[in-house]
PDB file of C-alpha atoms in Angstrom:
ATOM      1  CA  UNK A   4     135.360  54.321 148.657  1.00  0.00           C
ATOM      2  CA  UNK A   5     133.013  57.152 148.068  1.00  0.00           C
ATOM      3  CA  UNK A   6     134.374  59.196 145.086  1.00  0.00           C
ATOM      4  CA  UNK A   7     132.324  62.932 144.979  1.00  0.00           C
ATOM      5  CA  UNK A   8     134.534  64.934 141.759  1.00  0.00           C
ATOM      6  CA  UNK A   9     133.928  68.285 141.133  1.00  0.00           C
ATOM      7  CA  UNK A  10     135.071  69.741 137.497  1.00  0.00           C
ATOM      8  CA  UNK A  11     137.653  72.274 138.560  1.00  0.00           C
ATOM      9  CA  UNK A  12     140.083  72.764 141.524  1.00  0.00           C
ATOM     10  CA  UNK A  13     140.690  76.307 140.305  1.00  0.00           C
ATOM     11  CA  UNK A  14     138.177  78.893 138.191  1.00  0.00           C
ATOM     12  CA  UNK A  15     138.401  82.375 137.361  1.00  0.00           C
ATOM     13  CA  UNK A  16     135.609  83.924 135.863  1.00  0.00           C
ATOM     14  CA  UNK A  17     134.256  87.690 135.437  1.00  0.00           C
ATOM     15  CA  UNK A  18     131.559  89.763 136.647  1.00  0.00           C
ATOM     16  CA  UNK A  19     128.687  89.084 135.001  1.00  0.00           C
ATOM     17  CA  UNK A  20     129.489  85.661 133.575  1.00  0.00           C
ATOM     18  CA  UNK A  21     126.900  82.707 133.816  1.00  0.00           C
ATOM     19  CA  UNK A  22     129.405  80.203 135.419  1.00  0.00           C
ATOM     20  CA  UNK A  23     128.339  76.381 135.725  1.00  0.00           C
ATOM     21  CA  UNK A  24     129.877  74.451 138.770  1.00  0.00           C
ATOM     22  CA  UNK A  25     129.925  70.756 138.098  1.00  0.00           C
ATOM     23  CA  UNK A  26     129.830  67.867 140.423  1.00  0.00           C
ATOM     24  CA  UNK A  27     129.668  63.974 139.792  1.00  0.00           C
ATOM     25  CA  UNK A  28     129.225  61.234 142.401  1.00  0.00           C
ATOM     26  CA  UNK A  29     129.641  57.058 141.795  1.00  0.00           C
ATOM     27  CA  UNK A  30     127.590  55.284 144.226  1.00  0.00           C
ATOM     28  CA  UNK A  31     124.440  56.438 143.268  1.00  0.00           C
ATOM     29  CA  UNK A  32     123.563  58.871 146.637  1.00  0.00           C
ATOM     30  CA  UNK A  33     120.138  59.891 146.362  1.00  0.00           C
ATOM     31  CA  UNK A  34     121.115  63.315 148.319  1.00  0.00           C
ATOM     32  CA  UNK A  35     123.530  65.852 146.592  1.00  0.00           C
ATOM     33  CA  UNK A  36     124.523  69.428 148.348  1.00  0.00           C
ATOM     34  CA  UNK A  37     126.566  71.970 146.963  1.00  0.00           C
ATOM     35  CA  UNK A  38     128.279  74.358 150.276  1.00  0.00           C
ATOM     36  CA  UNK A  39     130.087  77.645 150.074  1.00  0.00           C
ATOM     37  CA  UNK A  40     132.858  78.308 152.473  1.00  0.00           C
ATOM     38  CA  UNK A  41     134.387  81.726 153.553  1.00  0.00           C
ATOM     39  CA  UNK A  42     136.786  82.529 156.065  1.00  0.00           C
ATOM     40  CA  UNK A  43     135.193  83.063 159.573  1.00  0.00           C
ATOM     41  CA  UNK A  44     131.688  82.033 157.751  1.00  0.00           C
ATOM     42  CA  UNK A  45     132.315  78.553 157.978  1.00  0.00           C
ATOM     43  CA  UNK A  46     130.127  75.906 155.117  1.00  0.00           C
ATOM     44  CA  UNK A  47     127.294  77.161 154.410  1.00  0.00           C
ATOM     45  CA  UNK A  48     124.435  74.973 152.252  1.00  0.00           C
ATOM     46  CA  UNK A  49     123.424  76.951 149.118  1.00  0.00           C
ATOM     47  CA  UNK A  50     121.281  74.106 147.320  1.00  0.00           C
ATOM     48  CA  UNK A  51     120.600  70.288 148.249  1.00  0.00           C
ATOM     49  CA  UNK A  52     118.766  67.754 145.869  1.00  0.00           C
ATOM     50  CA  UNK A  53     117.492  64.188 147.691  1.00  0.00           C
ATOM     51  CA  UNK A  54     116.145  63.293 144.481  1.00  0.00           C
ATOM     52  CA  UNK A  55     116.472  63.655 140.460  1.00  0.00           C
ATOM     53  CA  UNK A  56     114.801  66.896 139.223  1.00  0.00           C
ATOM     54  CA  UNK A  57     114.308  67.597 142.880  1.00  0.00           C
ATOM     55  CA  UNK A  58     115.884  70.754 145.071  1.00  0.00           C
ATOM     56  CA  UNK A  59     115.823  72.300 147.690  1.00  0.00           C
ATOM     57  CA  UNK A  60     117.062  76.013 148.794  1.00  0.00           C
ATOM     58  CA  UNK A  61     119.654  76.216 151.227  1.00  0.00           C
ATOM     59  CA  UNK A  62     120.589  78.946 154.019  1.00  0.00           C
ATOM     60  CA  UNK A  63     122.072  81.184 150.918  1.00  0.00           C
ATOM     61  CA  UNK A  64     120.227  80.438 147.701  1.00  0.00           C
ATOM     62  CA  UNK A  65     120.283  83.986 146.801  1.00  0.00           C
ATOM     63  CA  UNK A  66     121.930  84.153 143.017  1.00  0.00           C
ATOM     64  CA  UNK A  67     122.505  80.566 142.862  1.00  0.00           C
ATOM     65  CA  UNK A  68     119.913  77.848 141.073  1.00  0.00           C
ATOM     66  CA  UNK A  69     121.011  74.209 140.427  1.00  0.00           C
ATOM     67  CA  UNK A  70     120.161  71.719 137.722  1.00  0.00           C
ATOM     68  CA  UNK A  71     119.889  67.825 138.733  1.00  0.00           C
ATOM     69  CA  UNK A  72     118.703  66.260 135.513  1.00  0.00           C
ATOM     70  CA  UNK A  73     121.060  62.673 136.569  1.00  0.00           C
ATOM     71  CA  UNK A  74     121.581  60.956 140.015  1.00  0.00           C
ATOM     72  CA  UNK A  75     125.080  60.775 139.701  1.00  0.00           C
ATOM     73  CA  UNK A  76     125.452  64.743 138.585  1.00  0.00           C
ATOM     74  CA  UNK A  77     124.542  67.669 140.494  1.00  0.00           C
ATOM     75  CA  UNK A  78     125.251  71.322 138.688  1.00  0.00           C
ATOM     76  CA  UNK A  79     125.602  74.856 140.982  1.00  0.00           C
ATOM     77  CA  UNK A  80     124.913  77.980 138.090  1.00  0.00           C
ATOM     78  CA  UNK A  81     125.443  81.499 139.231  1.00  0.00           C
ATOM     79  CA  UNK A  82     123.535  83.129 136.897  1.00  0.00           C
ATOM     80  CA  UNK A  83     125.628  86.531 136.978  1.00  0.00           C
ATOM     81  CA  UNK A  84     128.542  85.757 138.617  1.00  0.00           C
ATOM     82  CA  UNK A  85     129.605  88.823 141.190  1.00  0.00           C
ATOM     83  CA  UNK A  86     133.005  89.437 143.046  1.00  0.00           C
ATOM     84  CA  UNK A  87     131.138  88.701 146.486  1.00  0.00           C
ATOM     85  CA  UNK A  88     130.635  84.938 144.836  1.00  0.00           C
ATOM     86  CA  UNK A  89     134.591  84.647 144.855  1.00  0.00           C
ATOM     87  CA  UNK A  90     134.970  81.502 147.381  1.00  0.00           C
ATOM     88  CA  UNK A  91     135.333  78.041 147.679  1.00  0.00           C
ATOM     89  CA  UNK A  92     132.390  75.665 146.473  1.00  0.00           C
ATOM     90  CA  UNK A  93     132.148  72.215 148.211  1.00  0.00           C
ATOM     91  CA  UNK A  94     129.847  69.280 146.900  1.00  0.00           C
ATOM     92  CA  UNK A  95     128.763  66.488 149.054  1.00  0.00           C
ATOM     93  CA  UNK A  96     126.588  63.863 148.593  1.00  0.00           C
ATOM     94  CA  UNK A  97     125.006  61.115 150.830  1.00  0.00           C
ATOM     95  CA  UNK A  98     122.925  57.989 150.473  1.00  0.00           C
ATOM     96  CA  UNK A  99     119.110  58.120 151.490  1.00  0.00           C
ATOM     97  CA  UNK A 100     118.358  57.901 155.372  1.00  0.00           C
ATOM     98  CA  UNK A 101     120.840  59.006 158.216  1.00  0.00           C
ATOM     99  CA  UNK A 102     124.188  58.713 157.039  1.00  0.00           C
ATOM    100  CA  UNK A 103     127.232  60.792 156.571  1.00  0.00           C
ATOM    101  CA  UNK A 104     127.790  63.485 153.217  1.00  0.00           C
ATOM    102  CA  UNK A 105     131.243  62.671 151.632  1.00  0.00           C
ATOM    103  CA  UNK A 106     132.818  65.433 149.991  1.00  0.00           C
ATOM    104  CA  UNK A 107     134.549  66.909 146.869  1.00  0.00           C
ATOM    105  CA  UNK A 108     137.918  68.279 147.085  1.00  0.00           C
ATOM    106  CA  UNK A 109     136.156  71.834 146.389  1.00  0.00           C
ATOM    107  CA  UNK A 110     136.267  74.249 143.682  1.00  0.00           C
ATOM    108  CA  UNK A 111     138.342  77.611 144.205  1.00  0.00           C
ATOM    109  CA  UNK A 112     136.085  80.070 142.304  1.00  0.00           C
ATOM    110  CA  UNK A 113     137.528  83.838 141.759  1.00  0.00           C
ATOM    111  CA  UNK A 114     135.211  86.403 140.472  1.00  0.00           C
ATOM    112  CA  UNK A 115     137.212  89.110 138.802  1.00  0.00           C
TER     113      UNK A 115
ATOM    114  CA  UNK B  18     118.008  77.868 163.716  1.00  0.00           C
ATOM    115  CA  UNK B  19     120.511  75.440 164.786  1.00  0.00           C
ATOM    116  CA  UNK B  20     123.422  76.777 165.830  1.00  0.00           C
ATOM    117  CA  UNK B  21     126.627  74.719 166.683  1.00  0.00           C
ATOM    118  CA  UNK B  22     129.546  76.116 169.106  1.00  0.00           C
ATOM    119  CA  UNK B  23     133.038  74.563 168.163  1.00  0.00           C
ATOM    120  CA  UNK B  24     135.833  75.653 170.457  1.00  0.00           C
ATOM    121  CA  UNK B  25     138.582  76.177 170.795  1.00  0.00           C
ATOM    122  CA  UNK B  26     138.914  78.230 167.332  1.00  0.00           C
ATOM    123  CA  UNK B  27     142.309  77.381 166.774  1.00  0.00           C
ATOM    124  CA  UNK B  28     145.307  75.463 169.311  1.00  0.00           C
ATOM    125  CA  UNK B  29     149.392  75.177 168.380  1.00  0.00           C
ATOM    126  CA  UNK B  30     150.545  72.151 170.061  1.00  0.00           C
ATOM    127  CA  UNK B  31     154.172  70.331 170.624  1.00  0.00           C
ATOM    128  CA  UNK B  32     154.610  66.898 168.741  1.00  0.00           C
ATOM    129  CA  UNK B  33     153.419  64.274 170.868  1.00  0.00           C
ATOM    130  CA  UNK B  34     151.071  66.035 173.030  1.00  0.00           C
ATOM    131  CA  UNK B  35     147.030  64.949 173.628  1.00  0.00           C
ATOM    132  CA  UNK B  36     144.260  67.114 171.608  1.00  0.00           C
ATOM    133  CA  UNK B  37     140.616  67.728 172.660  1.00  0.00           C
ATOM    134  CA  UNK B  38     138.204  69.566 170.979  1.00  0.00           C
ATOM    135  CA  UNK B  39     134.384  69.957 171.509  1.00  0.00           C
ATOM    136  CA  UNK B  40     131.121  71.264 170.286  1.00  0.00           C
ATOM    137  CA  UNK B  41     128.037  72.332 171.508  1.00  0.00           C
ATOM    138  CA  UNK B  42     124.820  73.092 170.423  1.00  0.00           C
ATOM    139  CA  UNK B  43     121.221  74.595 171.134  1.00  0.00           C
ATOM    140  CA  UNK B  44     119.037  72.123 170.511  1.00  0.00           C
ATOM    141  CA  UNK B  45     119.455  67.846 170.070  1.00  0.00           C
ATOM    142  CA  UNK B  46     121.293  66.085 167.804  1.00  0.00           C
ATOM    143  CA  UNK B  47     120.652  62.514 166.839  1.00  0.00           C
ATOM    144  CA  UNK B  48     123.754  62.494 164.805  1.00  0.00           C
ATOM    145  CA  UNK B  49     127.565  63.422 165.082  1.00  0.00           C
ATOM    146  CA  UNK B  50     129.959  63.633 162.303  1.00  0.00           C
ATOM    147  CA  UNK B  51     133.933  64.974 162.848  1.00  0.00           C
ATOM    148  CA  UNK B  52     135.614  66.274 159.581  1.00  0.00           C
ATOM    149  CA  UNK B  53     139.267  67.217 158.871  1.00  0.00           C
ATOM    150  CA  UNK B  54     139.734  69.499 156.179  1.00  0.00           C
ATOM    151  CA  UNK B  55     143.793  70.265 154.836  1.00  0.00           C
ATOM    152  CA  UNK B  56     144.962  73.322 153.142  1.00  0.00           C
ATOM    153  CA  UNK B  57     143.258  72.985 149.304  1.00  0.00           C
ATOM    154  CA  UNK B  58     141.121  70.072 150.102  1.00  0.00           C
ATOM    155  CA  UNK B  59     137.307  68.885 151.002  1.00  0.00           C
ATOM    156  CA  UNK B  60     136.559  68.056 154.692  1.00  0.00           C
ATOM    157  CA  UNK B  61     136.904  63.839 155.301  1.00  0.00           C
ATOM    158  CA  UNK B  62     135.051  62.066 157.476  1.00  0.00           C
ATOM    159  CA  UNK B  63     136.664  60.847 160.469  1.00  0.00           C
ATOM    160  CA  UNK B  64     134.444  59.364 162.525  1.00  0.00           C
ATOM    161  CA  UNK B  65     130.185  59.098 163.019  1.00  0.00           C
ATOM    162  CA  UNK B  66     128.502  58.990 165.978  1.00  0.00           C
ATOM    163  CA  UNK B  67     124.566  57.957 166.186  1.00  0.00           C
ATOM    164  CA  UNK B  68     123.853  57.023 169.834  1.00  0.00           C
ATOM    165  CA  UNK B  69     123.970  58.745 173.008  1.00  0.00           C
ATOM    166  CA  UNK B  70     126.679  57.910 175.163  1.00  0.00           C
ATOM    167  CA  UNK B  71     128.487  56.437 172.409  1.00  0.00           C
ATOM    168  CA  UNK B  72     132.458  56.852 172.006  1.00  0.00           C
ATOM    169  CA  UNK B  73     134.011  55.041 168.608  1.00  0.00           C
ATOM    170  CA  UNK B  74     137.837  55.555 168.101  1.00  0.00           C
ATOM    171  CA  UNK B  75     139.329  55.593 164.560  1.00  0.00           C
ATOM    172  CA  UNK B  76     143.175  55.096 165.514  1.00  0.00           C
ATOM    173  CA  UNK B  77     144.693  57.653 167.745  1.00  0.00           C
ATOM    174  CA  UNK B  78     141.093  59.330 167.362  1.00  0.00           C
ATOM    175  CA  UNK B  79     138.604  59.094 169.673  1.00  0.00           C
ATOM    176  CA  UNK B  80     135.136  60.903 169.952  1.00  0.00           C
ATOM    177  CA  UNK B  81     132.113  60.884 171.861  1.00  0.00           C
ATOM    178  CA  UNK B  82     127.992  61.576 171.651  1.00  0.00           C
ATOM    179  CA  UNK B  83     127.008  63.506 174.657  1.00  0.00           C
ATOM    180  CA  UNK B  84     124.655  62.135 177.093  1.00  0.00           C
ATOM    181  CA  UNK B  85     122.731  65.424 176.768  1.00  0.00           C
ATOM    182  CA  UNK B  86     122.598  64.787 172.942  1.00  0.00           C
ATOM    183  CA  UNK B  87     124.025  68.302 172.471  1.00  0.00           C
ATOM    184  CA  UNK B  88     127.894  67.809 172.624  1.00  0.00           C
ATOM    185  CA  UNK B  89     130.622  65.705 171.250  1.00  0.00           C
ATOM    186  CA  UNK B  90     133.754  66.311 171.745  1.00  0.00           C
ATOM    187  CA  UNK B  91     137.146  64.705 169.556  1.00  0.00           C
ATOM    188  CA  UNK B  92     140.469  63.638 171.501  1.00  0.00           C
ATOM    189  CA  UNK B  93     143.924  63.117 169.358  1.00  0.00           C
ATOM    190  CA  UNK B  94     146.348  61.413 171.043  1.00  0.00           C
ATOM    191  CA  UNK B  95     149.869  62.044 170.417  1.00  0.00           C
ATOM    192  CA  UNK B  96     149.675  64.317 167.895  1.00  0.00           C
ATOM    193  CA  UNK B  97     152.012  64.091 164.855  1.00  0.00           C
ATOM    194  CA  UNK B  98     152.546  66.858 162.173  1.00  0.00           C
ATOM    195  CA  UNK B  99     149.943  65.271 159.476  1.00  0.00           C
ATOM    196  CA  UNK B 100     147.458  65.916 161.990  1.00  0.00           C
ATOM    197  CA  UNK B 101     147.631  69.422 160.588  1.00  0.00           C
ATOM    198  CA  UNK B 102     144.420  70.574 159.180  1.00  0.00           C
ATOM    199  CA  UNK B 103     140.662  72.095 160.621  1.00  0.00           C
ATOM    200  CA  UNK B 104     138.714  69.960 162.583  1.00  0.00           C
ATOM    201  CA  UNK B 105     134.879  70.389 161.776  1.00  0.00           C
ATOM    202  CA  UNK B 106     131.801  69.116 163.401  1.00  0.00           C
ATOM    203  CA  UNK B 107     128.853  68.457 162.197  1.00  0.00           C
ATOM    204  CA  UNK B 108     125.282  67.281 163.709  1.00  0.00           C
ATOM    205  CA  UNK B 109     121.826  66.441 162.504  1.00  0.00           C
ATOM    206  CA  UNK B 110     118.229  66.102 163.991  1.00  0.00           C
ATOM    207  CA  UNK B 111     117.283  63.104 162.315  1.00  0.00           C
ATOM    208  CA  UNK B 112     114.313  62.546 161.283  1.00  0.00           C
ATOM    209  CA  UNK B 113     112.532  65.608 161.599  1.00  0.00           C
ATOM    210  CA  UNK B 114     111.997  69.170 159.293  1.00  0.00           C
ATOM    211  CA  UNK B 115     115.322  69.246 157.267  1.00  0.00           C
ATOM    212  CA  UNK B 116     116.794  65.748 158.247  1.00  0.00           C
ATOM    213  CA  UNK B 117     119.102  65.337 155.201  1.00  0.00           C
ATOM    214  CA  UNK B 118     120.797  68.575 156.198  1.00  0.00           C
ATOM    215  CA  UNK B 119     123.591  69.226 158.795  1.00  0.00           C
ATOM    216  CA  UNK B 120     124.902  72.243 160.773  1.00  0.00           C
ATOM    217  CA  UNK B 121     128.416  72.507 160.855  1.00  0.00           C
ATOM    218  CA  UNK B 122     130.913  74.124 163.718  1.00  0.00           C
ATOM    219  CA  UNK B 123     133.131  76.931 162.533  1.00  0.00           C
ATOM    220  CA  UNK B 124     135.866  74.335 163.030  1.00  0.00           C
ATOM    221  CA  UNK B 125     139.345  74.144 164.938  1.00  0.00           C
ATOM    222  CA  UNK B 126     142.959  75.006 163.062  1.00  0.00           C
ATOM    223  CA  UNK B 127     145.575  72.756 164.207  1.00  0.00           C
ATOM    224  CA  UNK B 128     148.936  73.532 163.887  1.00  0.00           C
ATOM    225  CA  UNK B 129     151.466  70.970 165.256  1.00  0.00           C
ATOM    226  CA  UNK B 130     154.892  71.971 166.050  1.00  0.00           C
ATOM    227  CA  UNK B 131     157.736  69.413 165.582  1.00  0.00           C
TER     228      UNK B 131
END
């Protein structure tokens, strides 16, 4: 089974705060995403990565960047976290070619 | 961009009773994907489609490509209370400008009553 772990379940940070978002995958996916998703918004894709060192913007990039320095290990940074960033932060990941993105069980990020 | 239509929004059913759900979109898909997300959790894949015309069940599950290559639509059958949970659907235009991304429906709350 596809296994897609993200750090936290839970995360309360303050305004202003550089807060890292961490997300691990173990069957070596070339593709990595990291979603937001808001009540009535839906997911929406902030960052994807097909490769290592590679990225891509998203429909929302704005105060987000994203670090990929390992296959397995996919990073979301907001930079100065602000309350508007309180939501819940969903990796996926996916092999190479067209097939399905398996999911993490999502962080819950509050911005105080 | 693409823009995906999921209806209904959100449907309280008895125990027991049959469940359809469908999206649309504006342009072709040459992928489906139906996700169930519960309360605290990440959205699970329930079943892929990749052909036109094509209808794969997974248990009492059972969805369906469009002919038209922009619908799909996902029938429960006899609903029981652990099918609780949204209902998402997702497509792609594969291969093409932004292939490794999908567009996602708003998704559809399911509450069962007992």
């Amino acid at each position: 089974d596809v296994k897609v772990t993200q750090s936290s379940r839970y995360l309360v940070k303050r305004t202003g705060e550089k807060v890292f978002l961490e997300c691990v995958q173990d069957m070596d996916h070339e593709n990595m995403f990291w979603y937001r998703q808001d009540p009535g918004l839906g997911l929406r894709l902030i960052y994807f990565s097909y490769d290592v060192k590679m990225k891509e913007k998203g429909d929302i990039p704005e105060g987000y960047s994203v670090s990929r320095e390992k296959k397995e290990r996919f990073s979301l940074i907001l930079e100065s976290a602000s309350t508007n960033q309180t939501s819940m932060y969903l990796c996926a990941s996916s092999p190479r070619g067209n097939q399905p993105q398996h999911f993490g069980d999502g962080t819950r990020l509050s911005i105080l | 961009g693409q823009q995906l239509n999921q209806s209904p929004q959100s449907m309280f059913i008895q125990e027991g009773e049959d469940v359809s759900m469908n999206c649309t979109s504006s342009s072709i898909f040459n992928t489906w994907l139906w996700y169930k997300q519960e309360p605290g959790e990440g959205p699970v894949l329930l079943i892929a489609l990749y052909k036109a015309g094509e209808l794969t069940s997974n248990g009492r599950l059972t969805a369906q490509f469009g002919i038209t290559r922009k619908d799909s639509f996902l029938n429960i059958s006899a609903s029981i209370p652990s099918d609780v949970g949204i209902y998402f659907c997702a497509g792609r235009s594969y291969p093409g400008a932004g292939s490794y991304q999908l567009t996602f429906g708003k998704g559809t709350k399911l509450s069962v009553i007992p």
